[in-house]
Structure formats: structure tokens, C-alpha cells
GROMACS .gro file of C-alpha atoms in nm:
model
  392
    1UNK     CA    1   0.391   9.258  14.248
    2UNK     CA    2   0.367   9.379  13.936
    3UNK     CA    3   0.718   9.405  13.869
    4UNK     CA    4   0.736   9.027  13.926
    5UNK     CA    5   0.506   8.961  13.728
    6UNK     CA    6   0.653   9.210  13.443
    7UNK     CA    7   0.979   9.004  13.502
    8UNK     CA    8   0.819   8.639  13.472
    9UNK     CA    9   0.646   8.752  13.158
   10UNK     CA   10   0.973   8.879  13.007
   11UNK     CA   11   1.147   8.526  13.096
   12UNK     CA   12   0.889   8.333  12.891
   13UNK     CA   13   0.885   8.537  12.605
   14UNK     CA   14   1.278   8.461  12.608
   15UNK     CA   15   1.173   8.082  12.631
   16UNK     CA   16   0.956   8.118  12.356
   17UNK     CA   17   1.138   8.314  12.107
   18UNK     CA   18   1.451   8.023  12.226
   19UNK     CA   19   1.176   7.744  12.125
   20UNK     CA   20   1.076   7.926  11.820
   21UNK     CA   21   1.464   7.916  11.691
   22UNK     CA   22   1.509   7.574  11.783
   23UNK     CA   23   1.200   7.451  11.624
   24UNK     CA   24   1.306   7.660  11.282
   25UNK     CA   25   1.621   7.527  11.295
   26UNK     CA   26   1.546   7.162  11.296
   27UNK     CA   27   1.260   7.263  11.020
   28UNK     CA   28   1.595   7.348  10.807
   29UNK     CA   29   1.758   7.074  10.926
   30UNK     CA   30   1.484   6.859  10.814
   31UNK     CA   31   1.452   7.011  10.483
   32UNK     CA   32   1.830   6.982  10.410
   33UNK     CA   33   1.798   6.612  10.460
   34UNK     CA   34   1.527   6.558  10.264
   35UNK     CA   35   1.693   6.737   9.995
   36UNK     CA   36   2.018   6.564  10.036
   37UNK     CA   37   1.781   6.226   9.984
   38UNK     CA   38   1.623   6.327   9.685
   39UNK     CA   39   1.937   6.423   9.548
   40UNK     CA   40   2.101   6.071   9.620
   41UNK     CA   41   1.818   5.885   9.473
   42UNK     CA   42   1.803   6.091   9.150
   43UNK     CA   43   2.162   6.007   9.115
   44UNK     CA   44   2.097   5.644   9.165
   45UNK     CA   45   1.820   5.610   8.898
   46UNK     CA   46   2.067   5.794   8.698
   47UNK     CA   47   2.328   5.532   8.732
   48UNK     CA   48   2.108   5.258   8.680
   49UNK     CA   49   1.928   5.311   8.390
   50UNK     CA   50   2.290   5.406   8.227
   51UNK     CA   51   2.374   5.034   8.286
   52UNK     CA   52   2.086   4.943   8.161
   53UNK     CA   53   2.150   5.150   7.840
   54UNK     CA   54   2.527   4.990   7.808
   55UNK     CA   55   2.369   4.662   7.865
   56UNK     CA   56   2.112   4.684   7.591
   57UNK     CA   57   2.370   4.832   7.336
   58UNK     CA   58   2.617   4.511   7.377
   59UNK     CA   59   2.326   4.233   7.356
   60UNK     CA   60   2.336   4.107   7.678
   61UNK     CA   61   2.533   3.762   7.761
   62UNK     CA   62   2.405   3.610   7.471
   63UNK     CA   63   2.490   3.540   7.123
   64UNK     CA   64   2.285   3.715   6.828
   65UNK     CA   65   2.055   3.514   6.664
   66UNK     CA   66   1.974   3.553   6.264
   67UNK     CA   67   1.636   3.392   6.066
   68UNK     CA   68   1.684   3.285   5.733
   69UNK     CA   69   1.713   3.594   5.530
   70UNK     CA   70   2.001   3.693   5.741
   71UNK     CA   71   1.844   3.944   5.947
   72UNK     CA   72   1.961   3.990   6.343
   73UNK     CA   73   1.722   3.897   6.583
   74UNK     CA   74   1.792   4.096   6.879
   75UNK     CA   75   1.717   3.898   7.240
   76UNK     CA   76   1.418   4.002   7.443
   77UNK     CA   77   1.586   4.157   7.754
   78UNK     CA   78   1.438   4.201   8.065
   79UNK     CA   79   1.211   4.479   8.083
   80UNK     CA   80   1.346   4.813   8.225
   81UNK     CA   81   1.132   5.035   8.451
   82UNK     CA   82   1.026   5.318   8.274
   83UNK     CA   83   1.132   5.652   8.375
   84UNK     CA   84   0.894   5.927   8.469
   85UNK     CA   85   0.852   6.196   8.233
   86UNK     CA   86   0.860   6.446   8.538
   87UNK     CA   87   1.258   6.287   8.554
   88UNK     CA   88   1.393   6.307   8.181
   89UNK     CA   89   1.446   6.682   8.187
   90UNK     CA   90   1.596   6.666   8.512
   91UNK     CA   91   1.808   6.406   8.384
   92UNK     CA   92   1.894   6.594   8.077
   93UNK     CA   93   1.981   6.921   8.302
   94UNK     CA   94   2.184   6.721   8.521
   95UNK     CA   95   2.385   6.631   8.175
   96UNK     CA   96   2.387   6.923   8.030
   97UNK     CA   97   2.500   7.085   8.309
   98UNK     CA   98   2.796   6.847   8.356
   99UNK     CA   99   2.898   6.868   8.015
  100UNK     CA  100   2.897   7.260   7.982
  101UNK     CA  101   3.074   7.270   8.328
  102UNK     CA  102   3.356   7.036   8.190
  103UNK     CA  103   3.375   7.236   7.867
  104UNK     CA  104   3.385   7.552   8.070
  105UNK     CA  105   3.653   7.413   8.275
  106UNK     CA  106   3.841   7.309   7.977
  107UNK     CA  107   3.747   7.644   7.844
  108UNK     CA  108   3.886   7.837   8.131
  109UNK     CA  109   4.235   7.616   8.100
  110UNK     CA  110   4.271   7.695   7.740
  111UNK     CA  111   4.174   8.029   7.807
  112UNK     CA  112   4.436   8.062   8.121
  113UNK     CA  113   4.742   7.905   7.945
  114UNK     CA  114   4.681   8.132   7.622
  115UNK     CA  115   4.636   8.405   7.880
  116UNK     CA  116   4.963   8.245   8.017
  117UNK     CA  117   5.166   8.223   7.659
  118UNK     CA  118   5.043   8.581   7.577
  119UNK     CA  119   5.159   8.715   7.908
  120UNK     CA  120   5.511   8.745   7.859
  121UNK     CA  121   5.474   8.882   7.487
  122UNK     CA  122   5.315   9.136   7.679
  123UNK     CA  123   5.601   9.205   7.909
  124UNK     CA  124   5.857   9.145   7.635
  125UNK     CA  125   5.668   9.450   7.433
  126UNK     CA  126   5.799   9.708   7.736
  127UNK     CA  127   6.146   9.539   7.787
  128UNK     CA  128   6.171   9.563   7.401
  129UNK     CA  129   6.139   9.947   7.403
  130UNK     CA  130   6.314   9.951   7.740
  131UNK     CA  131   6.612   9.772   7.544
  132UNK     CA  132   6.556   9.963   7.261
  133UNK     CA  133   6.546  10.301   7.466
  134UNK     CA  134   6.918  10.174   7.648
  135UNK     CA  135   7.089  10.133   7.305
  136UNK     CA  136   6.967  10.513   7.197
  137UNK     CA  137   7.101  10.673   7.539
  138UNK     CA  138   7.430  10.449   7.499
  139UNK     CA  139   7.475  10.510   7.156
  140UNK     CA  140   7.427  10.916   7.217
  141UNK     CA  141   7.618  10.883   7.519
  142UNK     CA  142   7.930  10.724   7.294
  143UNK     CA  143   7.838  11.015   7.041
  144UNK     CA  144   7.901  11.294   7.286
  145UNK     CA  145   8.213  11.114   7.459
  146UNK     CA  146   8.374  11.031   7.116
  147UNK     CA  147   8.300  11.463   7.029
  148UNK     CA  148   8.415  11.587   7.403
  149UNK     CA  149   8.720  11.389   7.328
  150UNK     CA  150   8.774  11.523   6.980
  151UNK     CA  151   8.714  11.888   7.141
  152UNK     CA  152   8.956  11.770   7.449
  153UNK     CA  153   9.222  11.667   7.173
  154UNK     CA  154   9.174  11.952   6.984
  155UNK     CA  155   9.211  12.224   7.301
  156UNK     CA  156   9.502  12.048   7.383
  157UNK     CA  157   9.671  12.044   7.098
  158UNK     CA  158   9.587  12.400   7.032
  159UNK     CA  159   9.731  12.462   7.365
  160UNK     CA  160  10.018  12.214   7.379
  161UNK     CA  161  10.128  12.134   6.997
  162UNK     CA  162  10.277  12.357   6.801
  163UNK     CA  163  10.035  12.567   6.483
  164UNK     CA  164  10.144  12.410   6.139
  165UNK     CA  165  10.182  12.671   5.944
  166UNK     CA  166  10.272  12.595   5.517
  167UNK     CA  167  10.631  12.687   5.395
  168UNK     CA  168  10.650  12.597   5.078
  169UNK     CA  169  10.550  12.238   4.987
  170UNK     CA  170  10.607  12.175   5.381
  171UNK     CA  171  10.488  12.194   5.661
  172UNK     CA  172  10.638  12.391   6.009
  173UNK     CA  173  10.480  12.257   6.311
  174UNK     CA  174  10.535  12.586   6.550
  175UNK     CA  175  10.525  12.633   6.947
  176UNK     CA  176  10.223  12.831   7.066
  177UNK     CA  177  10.260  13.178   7.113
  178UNK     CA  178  10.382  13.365   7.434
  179UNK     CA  179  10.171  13.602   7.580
  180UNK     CA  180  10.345  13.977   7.581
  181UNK     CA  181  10.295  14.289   7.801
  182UNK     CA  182  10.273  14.617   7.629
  183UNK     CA  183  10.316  14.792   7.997
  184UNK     CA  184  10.695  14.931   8.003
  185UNK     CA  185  10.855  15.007   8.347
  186UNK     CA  186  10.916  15.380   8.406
  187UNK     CA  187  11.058  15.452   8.758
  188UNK     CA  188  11.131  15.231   9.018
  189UNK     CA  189  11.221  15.342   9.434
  190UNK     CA  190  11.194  15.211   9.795
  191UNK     CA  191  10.834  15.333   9.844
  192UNK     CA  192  10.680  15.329   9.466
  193UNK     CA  193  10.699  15.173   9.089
  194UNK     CA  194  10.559  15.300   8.798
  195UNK     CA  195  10.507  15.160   8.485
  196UNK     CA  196  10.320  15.289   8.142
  197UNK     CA  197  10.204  15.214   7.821
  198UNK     CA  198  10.020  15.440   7.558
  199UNK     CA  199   9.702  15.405   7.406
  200UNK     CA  200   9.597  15.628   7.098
  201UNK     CA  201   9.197  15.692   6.939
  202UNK     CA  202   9.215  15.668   6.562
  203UNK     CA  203   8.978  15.947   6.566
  204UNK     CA  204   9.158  16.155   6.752
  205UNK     CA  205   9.462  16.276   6.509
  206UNK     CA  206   9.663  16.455   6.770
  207UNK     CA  207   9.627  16.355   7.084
  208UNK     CA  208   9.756  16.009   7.284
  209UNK     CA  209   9.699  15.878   7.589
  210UNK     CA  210   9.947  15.775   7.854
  211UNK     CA  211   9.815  15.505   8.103
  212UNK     CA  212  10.018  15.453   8.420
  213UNK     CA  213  10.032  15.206   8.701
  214UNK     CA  214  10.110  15.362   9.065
  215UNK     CA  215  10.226  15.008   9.288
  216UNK     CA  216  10.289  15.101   9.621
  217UNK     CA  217  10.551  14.920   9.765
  218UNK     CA  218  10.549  15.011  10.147
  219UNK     CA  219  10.373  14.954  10.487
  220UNK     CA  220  10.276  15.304  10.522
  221UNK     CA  221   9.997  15.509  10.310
  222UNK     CA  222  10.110  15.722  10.016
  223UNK     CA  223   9.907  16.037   9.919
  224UNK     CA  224   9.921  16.391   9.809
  225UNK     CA  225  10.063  16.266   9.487
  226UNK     CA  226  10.093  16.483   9.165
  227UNK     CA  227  10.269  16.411   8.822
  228UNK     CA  228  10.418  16.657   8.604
  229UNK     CA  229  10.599  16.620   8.257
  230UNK     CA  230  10.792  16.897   8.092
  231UNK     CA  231  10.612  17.010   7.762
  232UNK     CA  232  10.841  17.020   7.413
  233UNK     CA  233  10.747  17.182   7.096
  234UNK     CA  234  10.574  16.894   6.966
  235UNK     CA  235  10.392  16.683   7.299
  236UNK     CA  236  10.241  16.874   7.550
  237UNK     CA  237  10.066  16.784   7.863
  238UNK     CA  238   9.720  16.850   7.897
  239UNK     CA  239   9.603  17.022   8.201
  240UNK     CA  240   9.402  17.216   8.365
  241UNK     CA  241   9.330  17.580   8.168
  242UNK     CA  242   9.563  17.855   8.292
  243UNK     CA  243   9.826  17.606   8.432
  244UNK     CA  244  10.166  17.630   8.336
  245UNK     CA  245  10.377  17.372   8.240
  246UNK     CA  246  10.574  17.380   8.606
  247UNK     CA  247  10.232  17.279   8.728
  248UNK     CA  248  10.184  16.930   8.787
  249UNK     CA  249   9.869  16.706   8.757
  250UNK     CA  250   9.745  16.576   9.111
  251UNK     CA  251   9.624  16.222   9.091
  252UNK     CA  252   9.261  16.184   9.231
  253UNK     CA  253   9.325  15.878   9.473
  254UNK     CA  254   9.544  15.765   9.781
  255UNK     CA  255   9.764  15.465   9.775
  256UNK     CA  256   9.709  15.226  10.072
  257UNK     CA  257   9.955  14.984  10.225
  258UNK     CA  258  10.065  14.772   9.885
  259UNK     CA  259   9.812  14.862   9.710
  260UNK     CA  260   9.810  14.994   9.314
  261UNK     CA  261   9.617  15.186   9.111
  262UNK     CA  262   9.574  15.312   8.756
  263UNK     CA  263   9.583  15.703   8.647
  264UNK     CA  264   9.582  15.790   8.286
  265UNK     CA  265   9.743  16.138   8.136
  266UNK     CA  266   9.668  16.298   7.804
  267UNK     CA  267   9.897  16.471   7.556
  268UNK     CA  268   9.852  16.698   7.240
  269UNK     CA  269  10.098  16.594   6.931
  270UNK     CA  270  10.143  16.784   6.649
  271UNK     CA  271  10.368  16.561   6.394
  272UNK     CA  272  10.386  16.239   6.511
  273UNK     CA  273  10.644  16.079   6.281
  274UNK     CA  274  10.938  16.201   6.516
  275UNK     CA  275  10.972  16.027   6.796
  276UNK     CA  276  10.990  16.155   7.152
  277UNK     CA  277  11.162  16.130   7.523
  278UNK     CA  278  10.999  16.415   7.731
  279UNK     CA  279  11.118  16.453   8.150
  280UNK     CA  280  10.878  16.430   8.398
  281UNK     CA  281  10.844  16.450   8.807
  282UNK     CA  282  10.630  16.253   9.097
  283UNK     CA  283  10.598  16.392   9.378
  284UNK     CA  284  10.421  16.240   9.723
  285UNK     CA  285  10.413  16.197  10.093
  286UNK     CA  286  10.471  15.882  10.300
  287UNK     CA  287  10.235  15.909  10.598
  288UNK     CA  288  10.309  15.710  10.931
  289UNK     CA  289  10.315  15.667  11.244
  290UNK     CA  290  10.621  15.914  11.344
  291UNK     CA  291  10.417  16.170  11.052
  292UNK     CA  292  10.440  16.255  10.699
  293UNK     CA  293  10.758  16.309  10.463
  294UNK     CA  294  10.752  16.447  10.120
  295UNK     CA  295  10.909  16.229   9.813
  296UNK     CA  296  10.971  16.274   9.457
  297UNK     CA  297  11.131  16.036   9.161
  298UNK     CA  298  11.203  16.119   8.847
  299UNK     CA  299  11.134  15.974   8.540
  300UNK     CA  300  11.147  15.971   8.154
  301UNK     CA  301  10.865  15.933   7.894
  302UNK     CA  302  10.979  15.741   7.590
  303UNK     CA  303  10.688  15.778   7.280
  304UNK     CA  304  10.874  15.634   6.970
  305UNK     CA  305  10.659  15.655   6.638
  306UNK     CA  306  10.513  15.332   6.685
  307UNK     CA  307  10.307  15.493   6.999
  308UNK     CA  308  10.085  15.683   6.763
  309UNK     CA  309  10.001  15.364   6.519
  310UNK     CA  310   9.801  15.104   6.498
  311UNK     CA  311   9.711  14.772   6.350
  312UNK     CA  312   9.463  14.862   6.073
  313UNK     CA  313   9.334  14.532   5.859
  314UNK     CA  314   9.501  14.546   5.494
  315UNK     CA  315   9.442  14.309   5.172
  316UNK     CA  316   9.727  14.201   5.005
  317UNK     CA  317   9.599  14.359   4.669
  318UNK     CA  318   9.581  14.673   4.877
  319UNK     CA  319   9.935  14.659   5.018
  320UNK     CA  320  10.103  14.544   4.672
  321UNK     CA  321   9.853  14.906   4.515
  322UNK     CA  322  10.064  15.135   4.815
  323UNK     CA  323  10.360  14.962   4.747
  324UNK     CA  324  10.362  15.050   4.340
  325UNK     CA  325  10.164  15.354   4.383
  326UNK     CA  326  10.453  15.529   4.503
  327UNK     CA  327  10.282  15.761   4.782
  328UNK     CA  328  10.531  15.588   5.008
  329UNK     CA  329  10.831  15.865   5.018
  330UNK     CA  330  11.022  15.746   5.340
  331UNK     CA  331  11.270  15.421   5.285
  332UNK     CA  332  11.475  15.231   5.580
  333UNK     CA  333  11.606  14.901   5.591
  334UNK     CA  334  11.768  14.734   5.866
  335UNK     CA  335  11.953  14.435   5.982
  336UNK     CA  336  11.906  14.288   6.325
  337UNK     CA  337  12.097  13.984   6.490
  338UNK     CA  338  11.857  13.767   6.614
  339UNK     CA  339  11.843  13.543   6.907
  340UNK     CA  340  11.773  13.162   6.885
  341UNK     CA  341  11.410  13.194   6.838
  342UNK     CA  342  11.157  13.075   6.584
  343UNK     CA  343  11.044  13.267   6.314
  344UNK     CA  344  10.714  13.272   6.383
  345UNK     CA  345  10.805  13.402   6.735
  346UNK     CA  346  10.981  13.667   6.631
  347UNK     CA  347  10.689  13.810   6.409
  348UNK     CA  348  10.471  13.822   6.664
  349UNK     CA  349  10.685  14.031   6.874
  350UNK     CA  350  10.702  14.276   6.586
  351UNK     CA  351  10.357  14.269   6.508
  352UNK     CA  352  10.299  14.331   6.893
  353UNK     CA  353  10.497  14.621   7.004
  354UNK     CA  354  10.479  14.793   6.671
  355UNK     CA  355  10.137  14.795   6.630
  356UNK     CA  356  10.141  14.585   6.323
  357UNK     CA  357   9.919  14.364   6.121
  358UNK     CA  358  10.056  14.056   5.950
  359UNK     CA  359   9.895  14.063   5.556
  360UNK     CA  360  10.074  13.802   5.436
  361UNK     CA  361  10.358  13.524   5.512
  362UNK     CA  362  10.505  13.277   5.238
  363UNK     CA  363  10.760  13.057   5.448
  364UNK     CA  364  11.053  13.275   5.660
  365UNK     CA  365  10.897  13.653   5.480
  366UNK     CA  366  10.612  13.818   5.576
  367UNK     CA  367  10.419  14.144   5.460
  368UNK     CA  368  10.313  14.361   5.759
  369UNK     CA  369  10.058  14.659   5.703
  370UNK     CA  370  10.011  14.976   5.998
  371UNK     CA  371   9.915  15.331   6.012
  372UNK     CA  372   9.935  15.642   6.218
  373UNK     CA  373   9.653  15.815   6.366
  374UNK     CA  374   9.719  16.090   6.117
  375UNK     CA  375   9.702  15.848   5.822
  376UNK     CA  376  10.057  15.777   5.736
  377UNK     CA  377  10.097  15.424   5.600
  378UNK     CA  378  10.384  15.221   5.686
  379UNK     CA  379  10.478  14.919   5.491
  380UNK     CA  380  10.713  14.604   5.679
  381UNK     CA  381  10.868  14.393   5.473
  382UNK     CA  382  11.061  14.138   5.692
  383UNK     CA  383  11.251  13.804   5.615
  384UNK     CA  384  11.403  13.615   5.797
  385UNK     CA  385  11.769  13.489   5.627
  386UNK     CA  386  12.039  13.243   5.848
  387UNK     CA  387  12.142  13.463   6.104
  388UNK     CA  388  12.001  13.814   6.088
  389UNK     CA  389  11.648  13.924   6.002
  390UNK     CA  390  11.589  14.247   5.772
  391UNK     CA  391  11.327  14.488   5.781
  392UNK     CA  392  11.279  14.732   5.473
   0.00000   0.00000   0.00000
């Protein structure tokens, strides 16, 4: 029972609170038409006494009438209600607020089109510098085109056109220079080639340095090798103390299957402006599959005077002093054919294999300037005439 009754007492609170809305709601209803009432009446006094006003201002229907002394009598009109005082500033809002919201409006669309006409100077400001930005990268980007060509042109035509160099009042266009090989071949078999070249230390006054290149020119493995030259009075080959001069040097390495490698032999010199041709032996074994067989090849060591020079700078000043000081005691001049071959070309060979430096060149003669590692001083004086070139 009590439940029931919990349950019927729940269902007419519901129906109350549901009367309670409904009654507030039509309560706002109510007020929002009375409201919209007012409003419409207001603006009806509003638009009445207006005509009124405009009606006053123009006289009427009737004509003006004047008195004697000229003086406008204005028509009595019909009397207009008065307005209640409560109304005038209500009336004066509703202007006022009309006006300000038109001004504001015209406001707003004076401030939106400046806003609109300043807009794109705004945006112009960052495609300015944009712009402005462009022409600096392209004009730096044409900068460092124009100077890689220039470096382009100049690399090739220090590589492709030939060196101007002054003879006389003209100028010789020449071809670029070939490169050269100081390494001479020394013996040459089935199973191995050598080839040499020396090398000299300006402070070291009697000693040079022979450099050769062991090329193995088989399919099998070549080791156990040892090289021996013959001593003279003058070069001798440094070895090991208490070794005669039957004994050989053994080179410290192996020589795979076509492979090459470098061993380099000393020698003592006492006078060094004679040159030289001293004998000398490798021996080696050829190791295979079927076993090992024992080789030798013989060879020669050529060391002309020019092995124990080199290119030393020299001023021309200098070179004119040795030249007039008369310390130079040893005269030669020769005559060589030459071969069809420019001038230019043909220094450089001399100045390469002889271990010369050029000084100075005025057209087809040159000055060249080298000395010994026991400080001998050799003066070349070479010029070039149709068909032979002379050395002094």
C-alpha cells in the first residue's frame, strides 16, 4: 500500500512541476506580447508627431498671411496632443540610437574598405622583399656562373691551348707540356722486368740512391731473390758489414703472380764528375706447381754525371757572377740534330733528365743553372739555331 501510494504521489508532483512550466511559459509569452505592443505604439506616436512636425514647418494647406507692417502671420493649426515627458527621452534614445548605429555602420564600412585598400600594401610589403630577395640570389647566382665559367675557360685552356710565352716583340703560343718518366728500363726476361732510376740527398755528398722496380711477369710466385752489383774504384755497393763484394743483397719481399714491387739500393761515390756503368746480377726462383727452379739475368747500371745533380734555384745576377767569376774551369760545347719538335719542348726534356733549372729564356736561348751534390756548378747555355741546337 504504501508503495502505491509513494507512486501516486510521485505522478502528481510530475503533474505539477508540468503545470508549473506551462503556466511560466505563457507568463513569458504574455510578457513578450505586451512588450512587442508597447514597442509598436511608441513607434506610432513617433511617426505621428513627426508628421505633425513636417506639417507645421510647411504652413499647412494654406497661404501665409501678412498685417500691415509686413510681418507673417502664421495660421493657427490644429492643436497637437502633447507628448508625455515620461516619452521625450525615450524618443530621443530611440534617435540617438539610430543615428549612432547608422554612423557606426558607416563607420565600420569606411573602416573595412580602408582595412580593404591597406590590405594589399600589406601583402605587397613581403612580395616586395620576396622580389627583392629573387633578384639578389639571381644576380649572385649569374656572379658565380659567369666566374665558374671564367675558371672552366681558364683550366681548359691551360690544359688544351698552348702557354704564350714572349719572343721578342711576339708572342709564341706553345703546346702544353708532356709528362716524362725518369724510370729507365734495366733488364727485361720471360719471368721478370726491372727498371731504375736514381735519387741523390743534397746532404749527403757521397752517396746515391738507386730505386728499382721488380714487375713480375708470370703465373707462378717469384722469391728467394737477391741483387748484386760489382763494386769499381769509385761506386761501391753498400751492404751488409763483412760482406764481400761477390755477396749479393737479398730483397726483403716475395713477388706474387703479376705483381711488382719497389726495392731501393745504396751506393758510396767518391768523385762524382766521371760518369759510371757498373755490372750487376739477379738471381731468383720460380715456384710452381711441378716445384721450384733457380733464375738469374743480368744487367748493367748506367750513372752518368747528371745522376748526382740537381735542380738548385739560381738568379740570373747569380749565374751571369759564376759565369765572369771564372771558378768555372771545365768547357764543352756540343751540337745536336734535333727532331721536329718545339723549342720549348725540347727544354723541358733537358731540364728534366739533367736535373736542370731554367734561369732565364729570351726567345729560342735559354740559361740553365744545376749542381752536384758535392757543389760543382754547371752552367747550360743552349740555343736553339735552324736545324741543330748547341749546348756550351
Amino acid at each position: 500500500m504504501k508503495d502505491e501510494q509513494d507512486k501516486t504521489d510521485a505522478k502528481t508532483e510530475k503533474k505539477k512541476s508540468k503545470k508549473d512550466k506551462k503556466g511560466q511559459k505563457k507568463v513569458k509569452k504574455e510578457k513578450k506580447k505586451k512588450r512587442s505592443k508597447s514597442e509598436s505604439e511608441e513607434q506610432r506616436v513617433d511617426a505621428a508627431e513627426m508628421e505633425e512636425k513636417e506639417h507645421n514647418l510647411l504652413g499647412g494647406d494654406g497661404e501665409p498671411v501678412t498685417n500691415g507692417n509686413g510681418v507673417e502671420e502664421i495660421p493657427s493649426s490644429t492643436p497637437t496632443k502633447p507628448t508625455p515627458p515620461e516619452q521625450e527621452p525615450e524618443k530621443s534614445k530611440y534617435d540617438d540610437l539610430s543615428f549612432w548605429l547608422t554612423k557606426e555602420e558607416g563607420k565600420s564600412e569606411e573602416v573595412a574598405e580602408v582595412n580593404e585598400e591597406k590590405q594589399p600594401s600589406v601583402e605587397e610589403q613581403p612580395n616586395v622583399e620576396k622580389l627583392k630577395k629573387k633578384e639578389k640570389k639571381s644576380k649572385k647566382d649569374k656572379k658565380e656562373k659567369k666566374k665558374d665559367k671564367k675558371k672552366k675557360s681558364h683550366k681548359t685552356e691551360e690544359e688544351t691551348e698552348p702557354i704564350p710565352k714572349e719572343n721578342g716583340d711576339s708572342v709564341v703560343e706553345e703546346v702544353p707540356l708532356p709528362q716524362l718518366s725518369s724510370y729507365k728500363p734495366l733488364a727485361e726476361n720471360k719471368s721478370i722486368k726491372l727498371t731504375y732510376e736514381t735519387r741523390i740527398d743534397m746532404h749527403q755528398s757521397q752517396q746515391v740512391v738507386l730505386s728499382v722496380i721488380f714487375s713480375n711477369l708470370t703465373n707462378s710466385q717469384l722469391k728467394s731473390l737477391d741483387f748484386n752489383v760489382l763494386d769499381s774504384l769509385n761506386t761501391r755497393l753498400v751492404r751488409e758489414s763483412g760482406a764481400s763484394q761477390h755477396d749479393g743483397i737479398s730483397v726483403p719481399f716475395q713477388l706474387p703472380a703479376g705483381a711488382t714491387n719497389e726495392g731501393q739500393f745504396a751506393f758510396t761515390v767518391q768523385n762524382v764528375t766521371m760518369p759510371q756503368k757498373l755490372r750487376g746480377t739477379l738471381t731468383y726462383m720460380i715456384k710452381d706447381e711441378s716445384g721450384a727452379t733457380s733464375e738469374k739475368i743480368d744487367f748493367k747500371v748506367h750513372l752518368p754525371v747528371t745522376a748526382y745533380t740537381a735542380a738548385v734555384p739560381c738568379t740570373g745576377a747569380e749565374f751571369a757572377n759564376l759565369l765572369s767569376s771564372g771558378d768555372l774551369q771545365a768547357k764543352i760545347s756540343l751540337k745536336l740534330v734535333t727532331v721536329a719538335v718545339e723549342f720549348h719542348h725540347a727544354l723541358h726534356r733537358i731540364c728534366f733528365f739533367t736535373h736542370c733549372r731554367l734561369v732565364e729564356r729570351v726567345g729560342d736561348t735559354a740559361s740553365l743553372y744545376s749542381c752536384s751534390i758535392q757543389n760543382h756548378h754547371i752552367c747550360l747555355l743552349v740555343k736553339l739555331l735552324v736545324r741543330f741546337c748547341f749546348f756550351f
